[in-house]
mmCIF file of C-alpha atoms in Angstrom:
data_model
loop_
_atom_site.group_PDB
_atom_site.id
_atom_site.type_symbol
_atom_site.label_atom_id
_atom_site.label_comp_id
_atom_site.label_asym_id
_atom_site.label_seq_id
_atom_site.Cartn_x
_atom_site.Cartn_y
_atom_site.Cartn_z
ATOM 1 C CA UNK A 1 0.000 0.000 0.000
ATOM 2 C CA UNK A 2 0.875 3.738 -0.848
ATOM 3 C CA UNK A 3 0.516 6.262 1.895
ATOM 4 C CA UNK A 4 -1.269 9.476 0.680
ATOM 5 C CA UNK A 5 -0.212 12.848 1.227
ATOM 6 C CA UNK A 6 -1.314 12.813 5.170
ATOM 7 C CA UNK A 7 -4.586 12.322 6.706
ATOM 8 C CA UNK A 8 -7.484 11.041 4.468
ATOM 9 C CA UNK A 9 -10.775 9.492 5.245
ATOM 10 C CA UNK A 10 -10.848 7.132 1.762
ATOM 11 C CA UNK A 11 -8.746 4.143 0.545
ATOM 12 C CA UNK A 12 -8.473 3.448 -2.901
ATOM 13 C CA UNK A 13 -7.876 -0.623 -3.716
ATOM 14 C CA UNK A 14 -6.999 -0.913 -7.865
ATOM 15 C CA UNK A 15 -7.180 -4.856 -8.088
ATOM 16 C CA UNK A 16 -4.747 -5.580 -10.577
ATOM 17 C CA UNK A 17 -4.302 -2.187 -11.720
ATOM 18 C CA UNK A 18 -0.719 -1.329 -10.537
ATOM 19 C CA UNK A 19 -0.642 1.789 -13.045
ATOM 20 C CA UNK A 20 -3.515 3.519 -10.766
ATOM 21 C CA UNK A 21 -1.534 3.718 -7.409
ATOM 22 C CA UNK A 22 0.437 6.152 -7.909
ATOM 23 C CA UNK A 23 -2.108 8.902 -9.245
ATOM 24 C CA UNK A 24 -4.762 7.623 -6.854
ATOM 25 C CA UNK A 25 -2.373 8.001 -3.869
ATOM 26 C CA UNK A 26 -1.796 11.829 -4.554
ATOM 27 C CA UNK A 27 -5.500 12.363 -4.775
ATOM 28 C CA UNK A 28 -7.319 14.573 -1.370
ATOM 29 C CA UNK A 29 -8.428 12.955 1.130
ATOM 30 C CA UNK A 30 -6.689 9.168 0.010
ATOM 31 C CA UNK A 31 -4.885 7.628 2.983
ATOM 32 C CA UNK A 32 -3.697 4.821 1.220
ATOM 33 C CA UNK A 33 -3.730 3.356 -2.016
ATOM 34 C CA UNK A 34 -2.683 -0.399 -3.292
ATOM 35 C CA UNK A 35 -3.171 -3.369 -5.046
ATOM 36 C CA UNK A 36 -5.056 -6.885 -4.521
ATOM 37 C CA UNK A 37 -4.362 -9.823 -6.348
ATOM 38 C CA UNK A 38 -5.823 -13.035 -4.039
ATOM 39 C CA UNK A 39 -9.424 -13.090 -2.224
ATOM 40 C CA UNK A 40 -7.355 -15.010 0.704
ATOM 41 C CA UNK A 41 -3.808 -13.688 1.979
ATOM 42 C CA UNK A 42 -4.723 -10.534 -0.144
ATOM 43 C CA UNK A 43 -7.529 -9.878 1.250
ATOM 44 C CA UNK A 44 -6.593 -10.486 5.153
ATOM 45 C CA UNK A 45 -3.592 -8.286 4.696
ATOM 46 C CA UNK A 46 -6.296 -5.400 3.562
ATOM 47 C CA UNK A 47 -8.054 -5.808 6.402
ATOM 48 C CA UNK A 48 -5.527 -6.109 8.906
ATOM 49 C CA UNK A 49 -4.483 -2.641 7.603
ATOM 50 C CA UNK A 50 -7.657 -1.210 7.560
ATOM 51 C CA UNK A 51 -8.329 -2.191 11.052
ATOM 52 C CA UNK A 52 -4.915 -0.036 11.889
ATOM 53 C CA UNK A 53 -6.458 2.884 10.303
ATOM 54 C CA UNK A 54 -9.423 3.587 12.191
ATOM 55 C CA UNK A 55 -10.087 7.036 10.369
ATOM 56 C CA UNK A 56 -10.708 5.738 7.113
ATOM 57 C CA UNK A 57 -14.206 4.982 6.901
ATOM 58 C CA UNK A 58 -14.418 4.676 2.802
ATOM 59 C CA UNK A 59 -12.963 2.308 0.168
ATOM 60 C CA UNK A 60 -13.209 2.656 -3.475
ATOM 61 C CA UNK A 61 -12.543 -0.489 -5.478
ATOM 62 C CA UNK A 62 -11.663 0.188 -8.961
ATOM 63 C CA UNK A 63 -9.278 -0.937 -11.493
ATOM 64 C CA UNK A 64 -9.488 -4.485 -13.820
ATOM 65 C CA UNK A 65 -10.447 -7.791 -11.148
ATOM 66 C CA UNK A 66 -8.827 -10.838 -12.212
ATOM 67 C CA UNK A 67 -11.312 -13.284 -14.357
ATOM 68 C CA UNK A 68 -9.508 -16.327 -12.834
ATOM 69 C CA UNK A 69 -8.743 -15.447 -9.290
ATOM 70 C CA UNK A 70 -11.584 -12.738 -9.012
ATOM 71 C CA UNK A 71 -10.111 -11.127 -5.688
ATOM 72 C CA UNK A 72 -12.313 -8.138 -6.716
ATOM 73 C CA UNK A 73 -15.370 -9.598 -6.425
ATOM 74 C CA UNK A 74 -14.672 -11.689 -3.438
ATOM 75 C CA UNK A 75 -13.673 -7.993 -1.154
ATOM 76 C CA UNK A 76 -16.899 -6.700 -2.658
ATOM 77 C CA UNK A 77 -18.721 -9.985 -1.374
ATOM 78 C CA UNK A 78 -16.880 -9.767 2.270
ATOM 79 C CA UNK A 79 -18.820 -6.285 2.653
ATOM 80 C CA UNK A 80 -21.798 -7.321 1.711
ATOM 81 C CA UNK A 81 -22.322 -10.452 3.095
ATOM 82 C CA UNK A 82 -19.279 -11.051 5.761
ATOM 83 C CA UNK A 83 -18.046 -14.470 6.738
ATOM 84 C CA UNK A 84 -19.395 -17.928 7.133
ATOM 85 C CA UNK A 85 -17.970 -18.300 11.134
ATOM 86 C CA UNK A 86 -17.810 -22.267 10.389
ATOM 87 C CA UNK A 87 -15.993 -22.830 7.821
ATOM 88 C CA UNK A 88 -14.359 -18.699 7.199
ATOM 89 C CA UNK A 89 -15.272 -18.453 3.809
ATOM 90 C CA UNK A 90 -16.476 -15.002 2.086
ATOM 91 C CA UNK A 91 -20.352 -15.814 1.848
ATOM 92 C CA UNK A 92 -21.077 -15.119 -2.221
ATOM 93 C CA UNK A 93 -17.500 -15.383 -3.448
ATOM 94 C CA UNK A 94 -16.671 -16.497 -6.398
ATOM 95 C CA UNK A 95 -12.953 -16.216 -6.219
ATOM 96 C CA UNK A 96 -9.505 -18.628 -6.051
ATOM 97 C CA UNK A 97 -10.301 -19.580 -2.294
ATOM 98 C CA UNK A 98 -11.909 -16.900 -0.755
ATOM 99 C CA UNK A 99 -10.919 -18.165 3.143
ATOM 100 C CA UNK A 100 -9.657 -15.810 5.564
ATOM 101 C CA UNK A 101 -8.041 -17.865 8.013
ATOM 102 C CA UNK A 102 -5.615 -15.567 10.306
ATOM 103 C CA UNK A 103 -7.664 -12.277 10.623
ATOM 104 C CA UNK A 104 -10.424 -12.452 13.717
ATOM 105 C CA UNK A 105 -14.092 -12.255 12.618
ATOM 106 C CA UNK A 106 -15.220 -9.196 15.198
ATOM 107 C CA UNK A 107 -12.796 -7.468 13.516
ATOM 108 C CA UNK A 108 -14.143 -8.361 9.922
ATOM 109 C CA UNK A 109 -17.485 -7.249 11.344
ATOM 110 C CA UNK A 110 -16.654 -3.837 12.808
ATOM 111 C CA UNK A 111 -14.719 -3.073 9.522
ATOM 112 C CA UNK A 112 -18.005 -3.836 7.617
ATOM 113 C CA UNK A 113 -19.977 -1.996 9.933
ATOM 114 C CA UNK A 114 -17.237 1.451 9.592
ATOM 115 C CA UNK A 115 -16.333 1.476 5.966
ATOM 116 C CA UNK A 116 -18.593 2.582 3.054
ATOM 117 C CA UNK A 117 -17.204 0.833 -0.197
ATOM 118 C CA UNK A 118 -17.681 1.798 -3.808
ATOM 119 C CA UNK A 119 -17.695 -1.041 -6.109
ATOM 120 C CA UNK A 120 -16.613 0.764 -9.599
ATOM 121 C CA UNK A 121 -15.022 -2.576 -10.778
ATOM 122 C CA UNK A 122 -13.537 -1.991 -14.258
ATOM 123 C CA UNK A 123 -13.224 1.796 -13.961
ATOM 124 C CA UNK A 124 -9.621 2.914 -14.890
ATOM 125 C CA UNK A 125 -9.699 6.759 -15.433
ATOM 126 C CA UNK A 126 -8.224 8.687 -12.499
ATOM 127 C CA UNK A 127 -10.206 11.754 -13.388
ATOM 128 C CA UNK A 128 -13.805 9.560 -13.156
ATOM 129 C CA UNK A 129 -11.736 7.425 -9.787
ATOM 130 C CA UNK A 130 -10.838 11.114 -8.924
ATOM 131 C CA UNK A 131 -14.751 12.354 -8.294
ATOM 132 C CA UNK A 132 -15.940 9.102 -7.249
ATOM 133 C CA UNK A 133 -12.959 9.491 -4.207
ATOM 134 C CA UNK A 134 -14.259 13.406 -3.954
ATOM 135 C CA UNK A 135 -17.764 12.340 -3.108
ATOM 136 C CA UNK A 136 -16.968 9.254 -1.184
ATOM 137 C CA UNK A 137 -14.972 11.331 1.047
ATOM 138 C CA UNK A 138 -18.146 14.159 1.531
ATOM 139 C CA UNK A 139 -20.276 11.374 2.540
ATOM 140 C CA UNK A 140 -18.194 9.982 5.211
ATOM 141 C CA UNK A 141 -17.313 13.446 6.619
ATOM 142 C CA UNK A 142 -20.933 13.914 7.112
ATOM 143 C CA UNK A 143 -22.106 10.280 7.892
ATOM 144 C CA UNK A 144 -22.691 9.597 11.858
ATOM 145 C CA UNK A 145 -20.510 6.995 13.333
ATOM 146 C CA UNK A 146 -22.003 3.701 13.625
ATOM 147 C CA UNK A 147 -23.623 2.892 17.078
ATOM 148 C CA UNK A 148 -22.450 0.429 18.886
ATOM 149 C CA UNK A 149 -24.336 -2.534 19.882
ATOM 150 C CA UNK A 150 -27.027 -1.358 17.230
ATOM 151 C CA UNK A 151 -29.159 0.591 19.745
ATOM 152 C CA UNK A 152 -30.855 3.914 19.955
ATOM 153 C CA UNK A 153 -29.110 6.438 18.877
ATOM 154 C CA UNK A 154 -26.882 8.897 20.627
ATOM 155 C CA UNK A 155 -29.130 11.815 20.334
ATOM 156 C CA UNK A 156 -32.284 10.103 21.878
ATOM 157 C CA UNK A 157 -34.005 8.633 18.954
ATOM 158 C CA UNK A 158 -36.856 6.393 19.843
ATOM 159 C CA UNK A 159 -36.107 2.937 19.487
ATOM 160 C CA UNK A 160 -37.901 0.196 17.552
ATOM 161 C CA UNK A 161 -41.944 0.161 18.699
ATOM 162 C CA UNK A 162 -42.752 -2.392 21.375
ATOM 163 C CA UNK A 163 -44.756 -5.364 19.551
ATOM 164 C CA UNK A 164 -43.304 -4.512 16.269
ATOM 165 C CA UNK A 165 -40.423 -6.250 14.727
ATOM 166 C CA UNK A 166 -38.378 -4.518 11.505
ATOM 167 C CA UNK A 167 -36.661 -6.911 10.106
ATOM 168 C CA UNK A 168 -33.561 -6.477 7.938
ATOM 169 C CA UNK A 169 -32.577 -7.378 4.933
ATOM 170 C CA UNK A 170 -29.978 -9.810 4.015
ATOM 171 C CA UNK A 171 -28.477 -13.324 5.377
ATOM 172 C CA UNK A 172 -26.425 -16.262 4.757
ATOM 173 C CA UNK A 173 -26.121 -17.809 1.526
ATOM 174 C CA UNK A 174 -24.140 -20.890 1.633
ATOM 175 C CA UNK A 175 -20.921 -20.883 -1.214
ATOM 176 C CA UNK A 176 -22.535 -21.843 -4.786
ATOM 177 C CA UNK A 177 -19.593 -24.525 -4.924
ATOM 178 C CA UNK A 178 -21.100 -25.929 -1.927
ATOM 179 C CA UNK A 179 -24.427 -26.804 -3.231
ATOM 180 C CA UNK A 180 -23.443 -27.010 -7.238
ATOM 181 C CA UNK A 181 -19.690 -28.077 -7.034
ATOM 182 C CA UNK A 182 -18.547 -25.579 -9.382
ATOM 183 C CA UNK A 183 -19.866 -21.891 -10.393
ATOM 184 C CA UNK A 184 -22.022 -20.320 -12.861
ATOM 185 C CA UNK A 185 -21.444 -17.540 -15.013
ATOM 186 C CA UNK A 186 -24.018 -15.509 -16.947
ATOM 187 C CA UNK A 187 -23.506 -12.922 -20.557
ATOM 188 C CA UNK A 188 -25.044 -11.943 -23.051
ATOM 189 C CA UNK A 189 -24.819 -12.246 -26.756
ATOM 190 C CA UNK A 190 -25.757 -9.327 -28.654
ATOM 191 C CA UNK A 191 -25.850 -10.580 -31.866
ATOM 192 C CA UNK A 192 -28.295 -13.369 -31.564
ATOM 193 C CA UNK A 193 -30.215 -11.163 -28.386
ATOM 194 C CA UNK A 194 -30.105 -14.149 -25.832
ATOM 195 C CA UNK A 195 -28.876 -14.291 -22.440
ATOM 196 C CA UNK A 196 -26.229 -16.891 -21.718
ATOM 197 C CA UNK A 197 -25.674 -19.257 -18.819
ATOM 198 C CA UNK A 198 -22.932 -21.699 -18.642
ATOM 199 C CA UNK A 199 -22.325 -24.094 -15.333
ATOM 200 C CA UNK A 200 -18.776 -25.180 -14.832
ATOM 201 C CA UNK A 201 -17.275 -27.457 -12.201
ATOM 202 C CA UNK A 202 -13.904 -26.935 -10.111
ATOM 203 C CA UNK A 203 -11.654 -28.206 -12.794
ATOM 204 C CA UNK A 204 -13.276 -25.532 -14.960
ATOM 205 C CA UNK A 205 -14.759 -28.159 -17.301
ATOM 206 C CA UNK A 206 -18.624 -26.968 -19.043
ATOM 207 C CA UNK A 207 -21.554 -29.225 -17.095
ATOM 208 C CA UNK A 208 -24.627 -27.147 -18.338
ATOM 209 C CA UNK A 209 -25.338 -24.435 -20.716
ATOM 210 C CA UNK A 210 -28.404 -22.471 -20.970
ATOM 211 C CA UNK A 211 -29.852 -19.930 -23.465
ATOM 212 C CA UNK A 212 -32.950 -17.471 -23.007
ATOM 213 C CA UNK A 213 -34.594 -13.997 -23.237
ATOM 214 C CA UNK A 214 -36.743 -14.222 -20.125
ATOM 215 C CA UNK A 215 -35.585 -14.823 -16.848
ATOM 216 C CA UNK A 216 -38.060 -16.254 -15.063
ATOM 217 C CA UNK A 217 -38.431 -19.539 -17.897
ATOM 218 C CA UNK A 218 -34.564 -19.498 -17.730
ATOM 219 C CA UNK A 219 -34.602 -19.838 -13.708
ATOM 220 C CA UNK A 220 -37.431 -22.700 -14.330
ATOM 221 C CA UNK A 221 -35.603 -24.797 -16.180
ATOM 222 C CA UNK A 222 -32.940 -24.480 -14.050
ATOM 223 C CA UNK A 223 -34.927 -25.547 -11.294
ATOM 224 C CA UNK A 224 -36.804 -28.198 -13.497
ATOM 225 C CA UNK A 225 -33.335 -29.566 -14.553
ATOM 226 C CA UNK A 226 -32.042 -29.914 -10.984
ATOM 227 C CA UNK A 227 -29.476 -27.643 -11.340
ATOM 228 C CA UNK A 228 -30.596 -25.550 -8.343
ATOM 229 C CA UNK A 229 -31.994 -26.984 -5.127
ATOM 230 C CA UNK A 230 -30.718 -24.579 -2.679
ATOM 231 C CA UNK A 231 -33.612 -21.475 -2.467
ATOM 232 C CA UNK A 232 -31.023 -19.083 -1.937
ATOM 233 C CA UNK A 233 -29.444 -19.766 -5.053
ATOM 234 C CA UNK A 234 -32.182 -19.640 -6.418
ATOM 235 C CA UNK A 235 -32.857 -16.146 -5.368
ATOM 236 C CA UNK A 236 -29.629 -14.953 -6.696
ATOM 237 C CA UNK A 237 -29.909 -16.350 -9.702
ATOM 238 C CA UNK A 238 -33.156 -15.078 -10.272
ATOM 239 C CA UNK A 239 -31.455 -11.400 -9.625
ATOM 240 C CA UNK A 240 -28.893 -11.997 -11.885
ATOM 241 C CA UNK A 241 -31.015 -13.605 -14.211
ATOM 242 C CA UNK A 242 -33.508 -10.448 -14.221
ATOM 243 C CA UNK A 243 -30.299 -7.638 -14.409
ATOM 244 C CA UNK A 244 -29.335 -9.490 -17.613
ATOM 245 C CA UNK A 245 -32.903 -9.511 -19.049
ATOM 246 C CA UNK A 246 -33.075 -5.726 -18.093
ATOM 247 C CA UNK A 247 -29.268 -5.015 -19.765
ATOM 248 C CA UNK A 248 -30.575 -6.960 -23.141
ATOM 249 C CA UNK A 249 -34.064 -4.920 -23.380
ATOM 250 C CA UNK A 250 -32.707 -1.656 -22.827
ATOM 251 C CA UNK A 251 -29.342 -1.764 -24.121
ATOM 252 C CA UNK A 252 -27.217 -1.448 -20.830
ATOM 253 C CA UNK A 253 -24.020 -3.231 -19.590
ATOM 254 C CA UNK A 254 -23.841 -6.126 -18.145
ATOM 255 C CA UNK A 255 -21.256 -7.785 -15.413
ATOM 256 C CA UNK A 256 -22.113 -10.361 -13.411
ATOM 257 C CA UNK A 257 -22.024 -9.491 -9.299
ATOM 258 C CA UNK A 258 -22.276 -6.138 -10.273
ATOM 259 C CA UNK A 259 -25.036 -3.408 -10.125
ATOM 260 C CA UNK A 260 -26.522 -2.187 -13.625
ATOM 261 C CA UNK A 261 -25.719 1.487 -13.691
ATOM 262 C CA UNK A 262 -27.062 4.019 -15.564
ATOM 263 C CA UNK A 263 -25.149 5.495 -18.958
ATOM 264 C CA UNK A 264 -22.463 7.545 -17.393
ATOM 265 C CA UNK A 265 -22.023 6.439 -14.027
ATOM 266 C CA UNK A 266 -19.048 4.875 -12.694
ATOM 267 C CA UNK A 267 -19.517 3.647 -9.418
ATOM 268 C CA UNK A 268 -21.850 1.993 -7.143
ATOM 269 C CA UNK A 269 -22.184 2.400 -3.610
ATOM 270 C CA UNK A 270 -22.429 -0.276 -0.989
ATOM 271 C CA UNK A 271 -22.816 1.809 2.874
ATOM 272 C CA UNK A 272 -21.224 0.295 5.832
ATOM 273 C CA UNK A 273 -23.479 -2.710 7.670
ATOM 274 C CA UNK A 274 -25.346 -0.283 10.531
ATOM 275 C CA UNK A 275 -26.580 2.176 7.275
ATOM 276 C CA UNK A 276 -27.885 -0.409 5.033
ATOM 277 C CA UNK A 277 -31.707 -1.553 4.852
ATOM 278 C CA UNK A 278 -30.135 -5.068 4.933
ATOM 279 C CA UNK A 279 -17.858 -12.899 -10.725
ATOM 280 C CA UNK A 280 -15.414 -9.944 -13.938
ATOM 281 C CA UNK A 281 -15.583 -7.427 -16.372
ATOM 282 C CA UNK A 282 -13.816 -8.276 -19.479
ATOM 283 C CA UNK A 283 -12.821 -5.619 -21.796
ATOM 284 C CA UNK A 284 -12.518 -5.719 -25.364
ATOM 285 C CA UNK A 285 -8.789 -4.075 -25.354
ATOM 286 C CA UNK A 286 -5.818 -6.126 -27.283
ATOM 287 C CA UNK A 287 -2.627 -4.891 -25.878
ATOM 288 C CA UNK A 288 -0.283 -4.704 -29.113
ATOM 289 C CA UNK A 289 2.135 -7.690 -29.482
ATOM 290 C CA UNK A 290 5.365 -7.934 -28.160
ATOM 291 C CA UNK A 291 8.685 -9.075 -29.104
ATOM 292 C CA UNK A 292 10.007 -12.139 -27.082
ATOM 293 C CA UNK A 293 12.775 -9.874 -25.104
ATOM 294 C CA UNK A 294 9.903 -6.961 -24.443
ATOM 295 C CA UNK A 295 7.840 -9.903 -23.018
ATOM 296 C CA UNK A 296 10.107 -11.577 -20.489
ATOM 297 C CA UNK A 297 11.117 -7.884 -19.404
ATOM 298 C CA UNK A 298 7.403 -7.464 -18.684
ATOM 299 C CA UNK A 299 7.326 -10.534 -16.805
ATOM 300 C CA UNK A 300 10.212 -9.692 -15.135
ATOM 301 C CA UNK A 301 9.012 -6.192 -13.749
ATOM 302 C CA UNK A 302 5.172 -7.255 -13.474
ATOM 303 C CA UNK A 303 6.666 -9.241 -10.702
ATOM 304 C CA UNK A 304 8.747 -6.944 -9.016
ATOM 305 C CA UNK A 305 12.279 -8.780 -10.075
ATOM 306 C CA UNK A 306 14.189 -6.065 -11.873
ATOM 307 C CA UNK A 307 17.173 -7.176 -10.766
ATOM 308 C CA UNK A 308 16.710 -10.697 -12.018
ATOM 309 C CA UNK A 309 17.747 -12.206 -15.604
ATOM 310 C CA UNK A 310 15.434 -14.725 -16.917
ATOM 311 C CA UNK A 311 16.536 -17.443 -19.108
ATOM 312 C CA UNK A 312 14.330 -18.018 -22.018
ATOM 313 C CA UNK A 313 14.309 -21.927 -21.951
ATOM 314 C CA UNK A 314 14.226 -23.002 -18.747
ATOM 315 C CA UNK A 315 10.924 -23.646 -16.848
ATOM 316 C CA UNK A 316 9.972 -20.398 -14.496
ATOM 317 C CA UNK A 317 9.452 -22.612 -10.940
ATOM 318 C CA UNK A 318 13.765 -23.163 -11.485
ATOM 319 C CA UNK A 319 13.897 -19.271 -11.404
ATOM 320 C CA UNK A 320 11.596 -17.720 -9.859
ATOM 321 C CA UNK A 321 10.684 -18.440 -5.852
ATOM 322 C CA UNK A 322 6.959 -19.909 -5.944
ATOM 323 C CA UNK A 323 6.259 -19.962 -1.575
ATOM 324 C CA UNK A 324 4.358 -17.080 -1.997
ATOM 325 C CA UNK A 325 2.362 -15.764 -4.438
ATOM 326 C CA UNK A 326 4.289 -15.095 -7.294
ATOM 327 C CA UNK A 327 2.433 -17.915 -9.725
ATOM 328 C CA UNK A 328 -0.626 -16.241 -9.163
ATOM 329 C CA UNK A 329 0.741 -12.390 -10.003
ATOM 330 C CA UNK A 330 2.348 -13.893 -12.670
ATOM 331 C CA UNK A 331 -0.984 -15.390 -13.803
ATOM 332 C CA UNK A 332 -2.794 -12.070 -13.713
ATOM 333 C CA UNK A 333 0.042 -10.396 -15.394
ATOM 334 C CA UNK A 334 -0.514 -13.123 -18.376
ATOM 335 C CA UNK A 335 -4.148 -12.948 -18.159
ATOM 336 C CA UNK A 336 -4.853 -9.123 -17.470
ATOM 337 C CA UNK A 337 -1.787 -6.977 -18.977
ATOM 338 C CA UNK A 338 -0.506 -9.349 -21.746
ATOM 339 C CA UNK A 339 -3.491 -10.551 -23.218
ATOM 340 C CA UNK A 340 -3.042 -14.642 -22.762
ATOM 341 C CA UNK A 341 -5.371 -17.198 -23.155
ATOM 342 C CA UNK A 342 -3.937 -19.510 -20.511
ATOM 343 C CA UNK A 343 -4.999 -23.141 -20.956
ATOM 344 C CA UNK A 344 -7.023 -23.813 -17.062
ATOM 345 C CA UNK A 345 -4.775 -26.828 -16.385
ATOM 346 C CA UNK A 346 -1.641 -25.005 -17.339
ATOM 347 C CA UNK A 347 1.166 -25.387 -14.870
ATOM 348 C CA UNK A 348 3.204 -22.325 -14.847
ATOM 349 C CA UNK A 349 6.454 -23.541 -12.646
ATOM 350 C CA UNK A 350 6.510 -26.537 -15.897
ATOM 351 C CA UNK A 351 6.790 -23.528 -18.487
ATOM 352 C CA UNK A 352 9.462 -21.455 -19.771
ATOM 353 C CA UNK A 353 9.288 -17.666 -21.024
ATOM 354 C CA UNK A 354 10.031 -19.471 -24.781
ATOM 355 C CA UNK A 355 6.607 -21.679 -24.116
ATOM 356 C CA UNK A 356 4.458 -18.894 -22.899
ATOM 357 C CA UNK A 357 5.501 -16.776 -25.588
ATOM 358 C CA UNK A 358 4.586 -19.028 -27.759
ATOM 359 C CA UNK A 359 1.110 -19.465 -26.576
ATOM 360 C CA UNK A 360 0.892 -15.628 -26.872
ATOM 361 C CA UNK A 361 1.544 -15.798 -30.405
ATOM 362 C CA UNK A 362 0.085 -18.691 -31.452
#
């Protein structure tokens, strides 16, 4: 993480967007500013350092999200929906093992009950970043501290009416690869006007495919098929289901997990826990190609190894150190920056710069 220029209310988090730190971390108001690549030791190391920083009570998340390791989505998921206790997974998160294992849940809990986040997933302009950071940071200025223990509030107001209950939205949804081993993930195509929905398993292999116009048939034959048992899921589906319907009819975007926003808006808001009433964006870019030494440089500085010479034929896990999570930057530096189609099975200590380069230019 980058410190900003002293004080601030707002962190930014850029994903995999290391070119946005810099800018973002000179902005007003931005205490810190830094990158996320995993939805586990990522992700714990965020909070951890949030927890520190008990004056920052925004976050924007911006920047391109991983579409294999989806660390994006799975922060997103942690506010929303927090932590199954039992088995300290992110409830609703689609990413690479989204477990956080060494960070206490109370503390999860009062940083989702502090920190207002703005999901603007796939925004990469630091003017647009640079408003959405302006307004977080009025809100929070003016926003009343949460409560503690959820009571009345400090200035007297009446509590809830005896013999009434208001209940709140929101609850535990048990992990989709619980209850369908695998995930599902939902487009649309254009040309033909249908809505897409494709089921795969762990190893990433297709078990069901699915096309429509109408969500509700499209959720019945689901359920008709078997596919879904669990009513949650259900439910979710159904959302997503409808939010693609809606994008198709009235020519919006579409990303799954995400809110459909309005032409021109950037970012969506999610409040901290005690104010609410409670997987990736792929772009069409094509990075130009590369010669084979401008590629293994940017492998070599994508993972922070200036200093280190690469040899073109011998297999990366004989060069590089691979007890931490180097594979998996290296991944999303394939992926993301360089424009790979990596095979899912692919094992990346086997390969050597030579072999990847080849699949780029294949």
């Amino acid at each position: 993480m980058v410190n900003g220029p002293g004080g601030g209310e707002v962190a930014v988090c850029s994903l995999s967007s290391r070119e946005l730190v810099e800018p973002l971390s000179r902005l007003p108001g931005v205490a810190l500013a830094g990158t996320l690549m995993t939805a586990n030791l990522g992700i714990e190391e965020l909070v951890r350092t949030l927890a520190r920083r008990p004056s920052i009570r925004g976050l924007v998340v911006c920047g391109r999200d991983s579409p294999r390791f989806l660390a994006g989505q799975s922060l997103i998921a942690l506010f929303r929906n927090g932590v199954d206790p039992e088995l300290r997974r992110i409830v609703g998160a689609a990413g690479h093992l989204p477990l956080l294992r060494s960070v206490p849940l109370h503390e999860v809990e009062r940083l989702r009950a502090r920190v207002e986040v703005v999901d603007a997933r796939g925004e990469g302009d630091p003017l647009a970043l640079g408003e959405i950071v302006r307004q977080l940071r009025g809100r929070v200025r003016a926003a009343r501290p949460p409560v503690p223990g959820g009571g009345a509030a400090a200035d007297g107001a009446p509590g809830p009416v005896p013999g009434f209950r208001r209940i709140r939205a929101g609850g535990r949804r048990v992990g989709l690869s619980q209850v369908l081993e695998g995930f599902v993930v939902i487009s649309l195509d254009r040309r033909a006007r249908r809505i897409v929905l494709r089921h795969y398993d762990d190893a990433l292999t297709p078990r069901h495919e699915m096309t429509g116009v109408r969500a509700e048939s499209m959720l019945l034959g689901l359920l008709r098929a078997g596919v879904i048992t669990d009513p949650s899921h259900a439910g979710y589906l159904g959302g997503e289901l409808t939010k693609a319907e809606t994008a198709l009819r009235l020519g919006l975007s579409y990303v799954q997990d995400v809110p459909l926003r309005a032409p021109g808006r950037t970012g969506d808001v999610l409040l901290p826990a005690h104010e609410r009433e409670e997987s990736p964006a792929v772009t069409d870019e094509s990075p130009g190609l590369p010669t084979m030494t401008e590629f293994v440089t940017a492998v070599v500085t994508g993972l922070g190894l200036e200093s280190t010479d690469l040899a073109p034929d011998l297999p990366l896990g004989t060069q590089v150190s691979v007890e931490s999570v180097r594979m998996i930057e290296l991944a999303i530096l394939l992926e993301e920056e360089l424009g790979l189609d990596l095979p899912p099975d692919l094992d990346l200590r086997t390969c050597s710069p030579q072999e990847l380069y080849g699949i780029l230019t294949a």
